[in-house]
Coordinates of C-alpha atoms in Angstrom, one line a residue:
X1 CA 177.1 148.9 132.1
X2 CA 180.5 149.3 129.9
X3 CA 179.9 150.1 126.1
X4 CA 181.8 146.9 125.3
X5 CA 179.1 144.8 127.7
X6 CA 176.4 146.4 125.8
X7 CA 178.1 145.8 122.5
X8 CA 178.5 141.8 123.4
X9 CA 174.9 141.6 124.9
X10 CA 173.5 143.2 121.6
X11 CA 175.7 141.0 119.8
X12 CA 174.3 138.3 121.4
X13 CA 170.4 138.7 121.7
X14 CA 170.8 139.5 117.7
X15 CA 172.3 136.2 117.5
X16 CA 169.6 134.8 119.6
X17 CA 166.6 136.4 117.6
X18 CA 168.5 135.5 114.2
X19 CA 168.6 131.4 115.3
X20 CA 164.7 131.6 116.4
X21 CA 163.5 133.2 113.3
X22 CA 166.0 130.5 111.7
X23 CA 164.1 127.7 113.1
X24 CA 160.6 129.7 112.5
X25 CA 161.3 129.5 109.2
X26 CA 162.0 126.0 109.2
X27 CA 166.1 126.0 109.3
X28 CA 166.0 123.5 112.4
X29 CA 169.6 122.6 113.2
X30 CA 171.4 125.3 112.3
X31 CA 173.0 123.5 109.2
X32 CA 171.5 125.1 106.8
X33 CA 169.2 122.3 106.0
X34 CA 165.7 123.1 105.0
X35 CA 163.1 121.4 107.3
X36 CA 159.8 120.7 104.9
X37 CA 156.7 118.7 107.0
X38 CA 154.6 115.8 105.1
X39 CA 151.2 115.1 107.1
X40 CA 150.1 111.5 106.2
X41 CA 147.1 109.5 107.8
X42 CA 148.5 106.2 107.8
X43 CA 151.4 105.0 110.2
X44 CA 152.3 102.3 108.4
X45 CA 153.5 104.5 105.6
X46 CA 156.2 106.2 107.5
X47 CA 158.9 103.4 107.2
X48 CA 158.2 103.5 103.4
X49 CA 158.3 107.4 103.8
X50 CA 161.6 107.9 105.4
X51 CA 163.3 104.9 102.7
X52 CA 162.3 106.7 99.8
X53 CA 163.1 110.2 101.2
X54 CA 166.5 108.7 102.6
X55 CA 167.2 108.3 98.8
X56 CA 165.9 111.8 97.7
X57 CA 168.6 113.3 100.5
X58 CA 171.5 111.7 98.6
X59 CA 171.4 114.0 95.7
X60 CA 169.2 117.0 98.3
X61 CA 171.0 117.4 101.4
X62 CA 169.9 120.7 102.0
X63 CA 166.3 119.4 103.1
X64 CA 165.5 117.1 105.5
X65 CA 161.6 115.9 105.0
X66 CA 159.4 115.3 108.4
X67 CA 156.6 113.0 108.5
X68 CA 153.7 113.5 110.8
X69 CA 151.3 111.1 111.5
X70 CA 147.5 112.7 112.3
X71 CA 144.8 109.4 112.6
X72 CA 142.4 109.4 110.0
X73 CA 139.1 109.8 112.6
X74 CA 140.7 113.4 113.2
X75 CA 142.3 113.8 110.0
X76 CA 140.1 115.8 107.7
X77 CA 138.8 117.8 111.0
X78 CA 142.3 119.0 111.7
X79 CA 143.4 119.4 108.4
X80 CA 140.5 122.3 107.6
X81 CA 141.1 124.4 110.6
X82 CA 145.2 124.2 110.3
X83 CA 144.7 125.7 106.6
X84 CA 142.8 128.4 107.9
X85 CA 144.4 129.0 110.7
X86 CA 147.9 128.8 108.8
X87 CA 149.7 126.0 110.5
X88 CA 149.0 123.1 108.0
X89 CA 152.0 121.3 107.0
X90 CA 154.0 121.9 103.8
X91 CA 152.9 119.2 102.3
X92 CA 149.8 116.7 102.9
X93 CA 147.9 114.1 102.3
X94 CA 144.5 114.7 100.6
X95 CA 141.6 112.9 99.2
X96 CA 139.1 115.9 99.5
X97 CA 140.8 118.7 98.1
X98 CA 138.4 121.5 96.1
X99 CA 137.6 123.6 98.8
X100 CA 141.3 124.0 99.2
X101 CA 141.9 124.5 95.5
X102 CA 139.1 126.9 95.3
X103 CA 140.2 129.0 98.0
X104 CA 144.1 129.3 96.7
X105 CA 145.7 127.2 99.5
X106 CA 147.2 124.5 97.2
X107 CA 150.0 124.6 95.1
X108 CA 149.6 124.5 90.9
X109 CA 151.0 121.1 90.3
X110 CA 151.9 121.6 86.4
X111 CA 153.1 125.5 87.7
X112 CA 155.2 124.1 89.7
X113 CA 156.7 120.7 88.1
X114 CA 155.6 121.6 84.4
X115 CA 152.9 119.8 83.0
X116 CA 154.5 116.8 81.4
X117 CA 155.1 115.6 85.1
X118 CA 151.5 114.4 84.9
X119 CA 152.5 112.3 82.0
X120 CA 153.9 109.1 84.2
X121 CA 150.7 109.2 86.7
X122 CA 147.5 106.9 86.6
X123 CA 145.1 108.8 84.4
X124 CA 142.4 107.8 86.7
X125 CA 144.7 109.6 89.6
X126 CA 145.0 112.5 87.4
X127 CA 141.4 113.2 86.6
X128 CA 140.6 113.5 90.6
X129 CA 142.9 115.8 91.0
X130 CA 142.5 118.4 88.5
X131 CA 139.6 120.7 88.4
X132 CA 138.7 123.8 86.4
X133 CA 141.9 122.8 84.1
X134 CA 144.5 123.0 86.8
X135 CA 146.3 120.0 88.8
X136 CA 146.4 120.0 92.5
X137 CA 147.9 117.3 94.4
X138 CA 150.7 114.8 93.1
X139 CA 149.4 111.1 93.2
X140 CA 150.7 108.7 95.5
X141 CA 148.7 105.6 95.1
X142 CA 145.3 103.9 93.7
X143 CA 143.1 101.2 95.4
X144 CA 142.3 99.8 91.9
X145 CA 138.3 98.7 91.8
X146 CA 136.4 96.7 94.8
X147 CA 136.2 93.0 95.1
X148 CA 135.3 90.5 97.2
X149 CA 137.8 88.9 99.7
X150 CA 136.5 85.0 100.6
X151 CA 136.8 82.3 102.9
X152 CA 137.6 79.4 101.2
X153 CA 137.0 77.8 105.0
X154 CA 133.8 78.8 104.8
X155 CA 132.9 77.7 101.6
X156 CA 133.9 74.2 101.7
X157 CA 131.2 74.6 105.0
X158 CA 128.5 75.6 103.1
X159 CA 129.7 73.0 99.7
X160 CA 130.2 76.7 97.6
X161 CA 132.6 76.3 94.9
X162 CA 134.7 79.4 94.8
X163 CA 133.6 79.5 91.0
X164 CA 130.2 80.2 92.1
X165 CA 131.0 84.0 93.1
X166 CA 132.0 85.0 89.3
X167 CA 128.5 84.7 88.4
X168 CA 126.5 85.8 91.0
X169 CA 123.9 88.4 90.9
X170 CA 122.0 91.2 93.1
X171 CA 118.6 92.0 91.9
X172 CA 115.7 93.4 93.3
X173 CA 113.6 91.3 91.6
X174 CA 113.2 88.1 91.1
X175 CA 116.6 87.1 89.1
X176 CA 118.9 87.5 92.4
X177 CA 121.3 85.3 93.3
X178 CA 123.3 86.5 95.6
X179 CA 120.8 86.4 98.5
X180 CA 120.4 82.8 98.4
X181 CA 124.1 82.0 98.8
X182 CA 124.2 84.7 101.8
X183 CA 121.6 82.3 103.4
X184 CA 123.4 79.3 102.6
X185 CA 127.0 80.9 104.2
X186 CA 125.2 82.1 107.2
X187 CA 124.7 78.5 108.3
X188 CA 128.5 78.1 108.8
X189 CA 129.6 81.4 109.9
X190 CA 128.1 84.3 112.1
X191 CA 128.0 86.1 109.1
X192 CA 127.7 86.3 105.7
X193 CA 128.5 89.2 104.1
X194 CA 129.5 93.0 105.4
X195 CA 126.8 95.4 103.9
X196 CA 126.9 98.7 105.9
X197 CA 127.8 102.1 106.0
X198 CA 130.7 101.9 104.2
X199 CA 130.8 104.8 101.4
X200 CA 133.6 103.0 98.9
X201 CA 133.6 99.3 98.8
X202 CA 130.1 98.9 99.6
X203 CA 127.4 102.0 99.2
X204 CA 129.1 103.1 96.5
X205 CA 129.1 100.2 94.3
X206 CA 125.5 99.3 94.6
X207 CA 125.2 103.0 93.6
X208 CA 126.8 102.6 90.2
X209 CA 125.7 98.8 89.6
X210 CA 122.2 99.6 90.4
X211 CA 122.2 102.6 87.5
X212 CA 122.2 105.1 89.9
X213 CA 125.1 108.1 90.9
X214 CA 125.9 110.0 94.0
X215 CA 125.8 112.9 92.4
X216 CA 125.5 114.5 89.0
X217 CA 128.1 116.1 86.5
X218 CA 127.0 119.1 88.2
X219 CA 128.1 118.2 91.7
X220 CA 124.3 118.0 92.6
X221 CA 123.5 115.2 94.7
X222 CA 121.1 112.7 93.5
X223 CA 121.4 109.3 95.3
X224 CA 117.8 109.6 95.9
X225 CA 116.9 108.5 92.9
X226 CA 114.4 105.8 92.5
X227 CA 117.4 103.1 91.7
X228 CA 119.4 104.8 94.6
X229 CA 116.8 103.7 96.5
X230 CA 116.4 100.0 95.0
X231 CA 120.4 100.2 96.1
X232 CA 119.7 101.0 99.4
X233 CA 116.7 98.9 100.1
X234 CA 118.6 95.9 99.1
X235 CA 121.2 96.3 101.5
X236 CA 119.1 97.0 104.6
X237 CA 116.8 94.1 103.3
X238 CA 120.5 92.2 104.2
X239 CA 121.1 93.4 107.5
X240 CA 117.4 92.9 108.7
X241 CA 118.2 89.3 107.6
X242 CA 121.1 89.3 109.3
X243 CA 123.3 88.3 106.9
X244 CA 125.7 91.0 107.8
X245 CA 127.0 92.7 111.3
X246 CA 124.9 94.7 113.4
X247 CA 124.8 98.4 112.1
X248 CA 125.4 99.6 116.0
X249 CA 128.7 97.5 115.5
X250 CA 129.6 98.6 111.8
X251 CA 128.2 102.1 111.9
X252 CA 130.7 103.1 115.4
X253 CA 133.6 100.9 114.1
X254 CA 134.9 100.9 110.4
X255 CA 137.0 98.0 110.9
X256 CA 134.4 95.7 112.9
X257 CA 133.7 93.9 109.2
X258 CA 137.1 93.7 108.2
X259 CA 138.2 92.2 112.1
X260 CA 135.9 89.9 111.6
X261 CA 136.6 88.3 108.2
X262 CA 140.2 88.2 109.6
X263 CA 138.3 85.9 112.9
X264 CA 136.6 84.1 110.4
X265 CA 133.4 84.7 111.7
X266 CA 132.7 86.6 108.2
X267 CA 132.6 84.6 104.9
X268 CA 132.6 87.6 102.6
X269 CA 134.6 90.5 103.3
X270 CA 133.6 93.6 99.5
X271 CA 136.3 95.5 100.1
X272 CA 140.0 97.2 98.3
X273 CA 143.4 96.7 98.3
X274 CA 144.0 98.8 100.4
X275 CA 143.1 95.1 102.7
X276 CA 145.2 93.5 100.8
X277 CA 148.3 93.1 102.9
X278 CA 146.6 92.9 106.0
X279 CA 144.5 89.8 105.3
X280 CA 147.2 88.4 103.2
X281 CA 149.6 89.0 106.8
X282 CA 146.8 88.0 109.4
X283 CA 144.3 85.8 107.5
X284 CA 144.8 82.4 109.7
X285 CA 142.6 80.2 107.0
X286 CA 142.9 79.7 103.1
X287 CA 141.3 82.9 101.1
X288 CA 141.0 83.9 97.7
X289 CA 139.8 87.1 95.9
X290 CA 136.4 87.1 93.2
X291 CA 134.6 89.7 91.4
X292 CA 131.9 92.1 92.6
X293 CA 128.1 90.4 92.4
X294 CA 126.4 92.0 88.9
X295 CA 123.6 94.4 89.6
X296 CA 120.8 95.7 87.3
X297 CA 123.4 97.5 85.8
X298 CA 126.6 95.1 85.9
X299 CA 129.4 95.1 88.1
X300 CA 130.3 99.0 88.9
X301 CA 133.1 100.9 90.6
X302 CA 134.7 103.4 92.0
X303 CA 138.7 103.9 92.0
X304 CA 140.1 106.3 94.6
X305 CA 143.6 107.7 94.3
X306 CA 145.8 109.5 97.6
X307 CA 147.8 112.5 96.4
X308 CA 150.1 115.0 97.9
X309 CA 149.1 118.8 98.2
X310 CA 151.5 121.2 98.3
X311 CA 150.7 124.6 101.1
X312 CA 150.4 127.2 98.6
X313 CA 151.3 129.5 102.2
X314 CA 154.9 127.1 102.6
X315 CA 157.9 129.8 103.1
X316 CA 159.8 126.5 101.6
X317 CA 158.7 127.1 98.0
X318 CA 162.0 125.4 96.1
X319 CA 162.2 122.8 98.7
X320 CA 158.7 121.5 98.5
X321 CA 158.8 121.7 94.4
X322 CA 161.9 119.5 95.0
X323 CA 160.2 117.0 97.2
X324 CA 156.9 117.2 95.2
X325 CA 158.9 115.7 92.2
X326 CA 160.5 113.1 93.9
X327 CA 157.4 111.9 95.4
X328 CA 156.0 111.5 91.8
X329 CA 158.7 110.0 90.1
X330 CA 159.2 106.2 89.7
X331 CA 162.2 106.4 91.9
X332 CA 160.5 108.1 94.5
X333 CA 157.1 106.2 94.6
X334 CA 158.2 102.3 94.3
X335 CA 158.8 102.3 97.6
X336 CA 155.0 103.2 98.7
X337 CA 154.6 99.5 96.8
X338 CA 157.3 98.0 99.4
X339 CA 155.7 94.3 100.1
X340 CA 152.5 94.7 97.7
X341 CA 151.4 97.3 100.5
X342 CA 149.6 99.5 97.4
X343 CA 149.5 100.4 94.1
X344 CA 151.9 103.3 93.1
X345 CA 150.5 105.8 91.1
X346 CA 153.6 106.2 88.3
X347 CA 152.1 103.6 86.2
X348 CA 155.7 102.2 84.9
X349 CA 156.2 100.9 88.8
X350 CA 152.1 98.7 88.8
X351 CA 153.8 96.0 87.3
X352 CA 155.9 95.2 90.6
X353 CA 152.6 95.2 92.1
X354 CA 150.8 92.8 90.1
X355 CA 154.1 90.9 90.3
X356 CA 154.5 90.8 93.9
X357 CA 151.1 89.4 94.2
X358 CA 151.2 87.0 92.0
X359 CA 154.3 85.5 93.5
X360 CA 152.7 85.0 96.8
X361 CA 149.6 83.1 94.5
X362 CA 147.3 85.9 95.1
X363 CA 145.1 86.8 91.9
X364 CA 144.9 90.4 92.2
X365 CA 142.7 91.0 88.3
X366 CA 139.3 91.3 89.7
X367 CA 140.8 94.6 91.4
X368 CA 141.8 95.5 87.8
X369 CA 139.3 93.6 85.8
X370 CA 136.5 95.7 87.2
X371 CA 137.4 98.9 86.1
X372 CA 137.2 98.0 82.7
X373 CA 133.7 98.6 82.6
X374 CA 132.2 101.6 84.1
X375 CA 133.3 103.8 87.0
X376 CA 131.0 105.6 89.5
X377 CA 133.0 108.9 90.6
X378 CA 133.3 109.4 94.4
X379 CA 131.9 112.3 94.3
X380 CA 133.7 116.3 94.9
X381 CA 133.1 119.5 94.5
X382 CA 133.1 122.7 97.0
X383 CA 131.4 121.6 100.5
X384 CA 132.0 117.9 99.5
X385 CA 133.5 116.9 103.1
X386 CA 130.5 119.2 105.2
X387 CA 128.0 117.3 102.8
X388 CA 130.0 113.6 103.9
X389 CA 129.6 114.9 107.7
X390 CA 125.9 116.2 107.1
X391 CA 124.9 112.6 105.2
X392 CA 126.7 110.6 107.9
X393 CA 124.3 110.5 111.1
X394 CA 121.4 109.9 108.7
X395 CA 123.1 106.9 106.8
X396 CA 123.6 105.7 110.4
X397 CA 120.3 106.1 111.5
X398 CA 118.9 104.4 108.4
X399 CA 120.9 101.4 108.5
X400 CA 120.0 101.1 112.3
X401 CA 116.7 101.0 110.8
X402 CA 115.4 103.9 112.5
X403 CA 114.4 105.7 108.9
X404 CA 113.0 104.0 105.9
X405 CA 114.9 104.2 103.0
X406 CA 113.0 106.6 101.0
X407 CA 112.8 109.0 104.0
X408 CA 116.4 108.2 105.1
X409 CA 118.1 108.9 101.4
X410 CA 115.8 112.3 100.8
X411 CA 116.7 113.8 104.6
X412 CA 120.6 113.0 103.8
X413 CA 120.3 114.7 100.6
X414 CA 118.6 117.7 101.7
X415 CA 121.3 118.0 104.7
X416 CA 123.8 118.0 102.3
X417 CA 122.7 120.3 99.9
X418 CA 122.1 122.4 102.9
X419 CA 125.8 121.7 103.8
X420 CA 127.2 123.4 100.6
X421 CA 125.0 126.3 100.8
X422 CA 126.5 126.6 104.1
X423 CA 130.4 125.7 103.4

């Protein structure tokens, strides 16, 4: 072979090898654009995705943003073994974040944006995410409180004023109200009322409203308790009524409750916003929203909040700080809100929310009005998703009635605590 072959085949394999490690590294069309990845859980937040990113690129050319799309039954599976195994996306999704943040995987959020960036997020969004001092994930949106999504259909059936809800009680003694109105909607519809295994609009209020927690300031887990187990007992008093789906429907399919309020063959659907649009979309009878029923220990509950993690391993540092403070600006997270779809977590942009709402003649305040009174926490802490896995077969077992209470609620907190030993 001639030297000047040689020199032009050199020439050209190093231009070769210099384009792949260009798109290893995340340059993926060779004009200099950055390439950063967002992993979401949700498909229908893609469209508002790419219009609020399409915005960010007019004044960041240089980095092109790209959304992946990993179903939530797989989601927290996949996410786990990618961090470990290095392949997890620049930037991601994350409700269940301390074993991450423990183990150095996410990015310091006030490091990296400064720490009066947290000053424009829901404070409620900003206490989940920061542990041991430090900020972990930028907020996206908040499901406000649970509520209770109603048939007016239904009602009229059964002669229930809508009015009647607002004052309704759960007891388990002899003061309960809300039974007897169950019985009275389960003569016009299949069913009356969704309690199952559903950890945040339904286990997780009775929880707090009861008097009881999930677990302790010390991350201990303690639904067990005797008023955990008043909670529990009261619901799987419901479903051997049958008031409510089947547990071998609700427990395989998380949406079976919802699909059937939106069939009408359920008169009470306790549930979030994040239901809001679908049923407001898809509901083909009259529906309204009401509070929570009180328990022993009033109307209690949770509010969960989505952020955005940055990969502390990212080889796109600047580029993913960049997109990490678009994503929690008000410019940058309106468009999450796009057709009252959620509520943003920059608080200036809730209004449009509310607004939105309220122009379509939807009542959105028991959402809000709930969370004026206490909050049960949804729980955290190192092992906190092994724990949710380890609970989950047992909590299914138990509502198929297979496990009393008692037995069913110690077991489940055993095999959790055995869980975080483990993690």
């Amino acid at each position: 072979m001639k030297t000047s072959t040689r020199a032009v085949l050199a020439i050209g394999i190093a231009a070769v090898v210099l384009v792949a490690a260009v798109l290893w590294l995340g340059r993926a069309d060779g004009s200099g654009r950055t390439v950063v990845s967002l992993r979401i859980w949700d498909e229908s937040f893609v469209s508002r995705y790419r219009t609020s990113l399409t915005e960010f690129k007019r004044s960041n050319p240089d980095v092109e943003v790209r959304i992946t799309v990993v179903p939530w039954s797989s989601y927290q599976q996949k996410l786990r073994l990618d961090v470990a195994g290095g392949t997890a996306d620049d930037l991601f999704w994350t409700n269940l974040y301390e074993d991450y943040a423990d183990a150095g995987r996410l990015i310091d959020i006030g490091a990296a944006l400064g720490a009066e960036a947290a000053n424009s997020w829901d404070p409620s969004a900003i206490a989940q995410y920061t542990r041991h001092g430090t900020l972990w994930a930028v907020p996206q949106f908040v499901d406000g409180g649970t509520a209770v999504y109603y048939n007016r259909d239904l009602l009229a059936a059964a002669h229930i004023d809508p009015a009647e809800l607002s004052a309704l009680r759960w007891s388990p003694g002899d003061d309960d109200t809300f039974r007897s109105l169950l019985r009275r909607l389960a003569t016009v519809a299949p069913w009356a009322y969704n309690a199952g295994h559903d950890f945040q609009s339904i286990e997780l209020p009775y929880l707090g409203s009861a008097g009881a927690r999930f677990q302790d300031q010390r991350d201990h887990f303690v639904f067990d308790s005797p008023q955990g187990v008043a909670a529990f007992d009261y619901l799987l008093r419901l479903i051997a009524d049958r008031l409510t789906p089947a547990p071998a429907d609700t427990n395989t399919n998380p949406d079976f409750a919802k699909n059937a309020f939106l069939q009408g063959k359920l008169a009470l659907l306790q549930s979030g916003t994040f239901n809001l649009a679908q049923i407001a979309q898809q509901a083909p009878f009259g529906w309204g929203v009401a509070p929570l029923p009180q328990g022993p220990s009033g109307r209690v509950s949770t509010n969960n909040a989505i952020g955005v993690a940055g990969n502390a391993a990212t080889r796109h540092p600047d580029a993913v700080r960049r997109v990490l403070a678009w994503l929690g600006s008000g410019a940058g997270n309106r468009y999450l809100a796009r057709d009252g779809a959620t509520i943003p977590a920059v608080v200036s942009e809730q209004g449009a929310y509310r607004d939105y709402w309220a122009g379509k003649g939807v009542d959105v305040s028991p959402f809000f009005d709930v969370l004026r009174g206490p909050r049960i926490p949804s729980g955290g802490g190192p092992g906190f998703p092994a724990a949710l896995r380890a609970i989950d077969p047992i909590f299914a077992e138990m509502y198929l009635g297979r496990i009393p209470v008692r037995e069913g609620l110690s077991r489940a907190r055993a095999a959790a605590e055995a869980a975080v030993a483990q993690n």
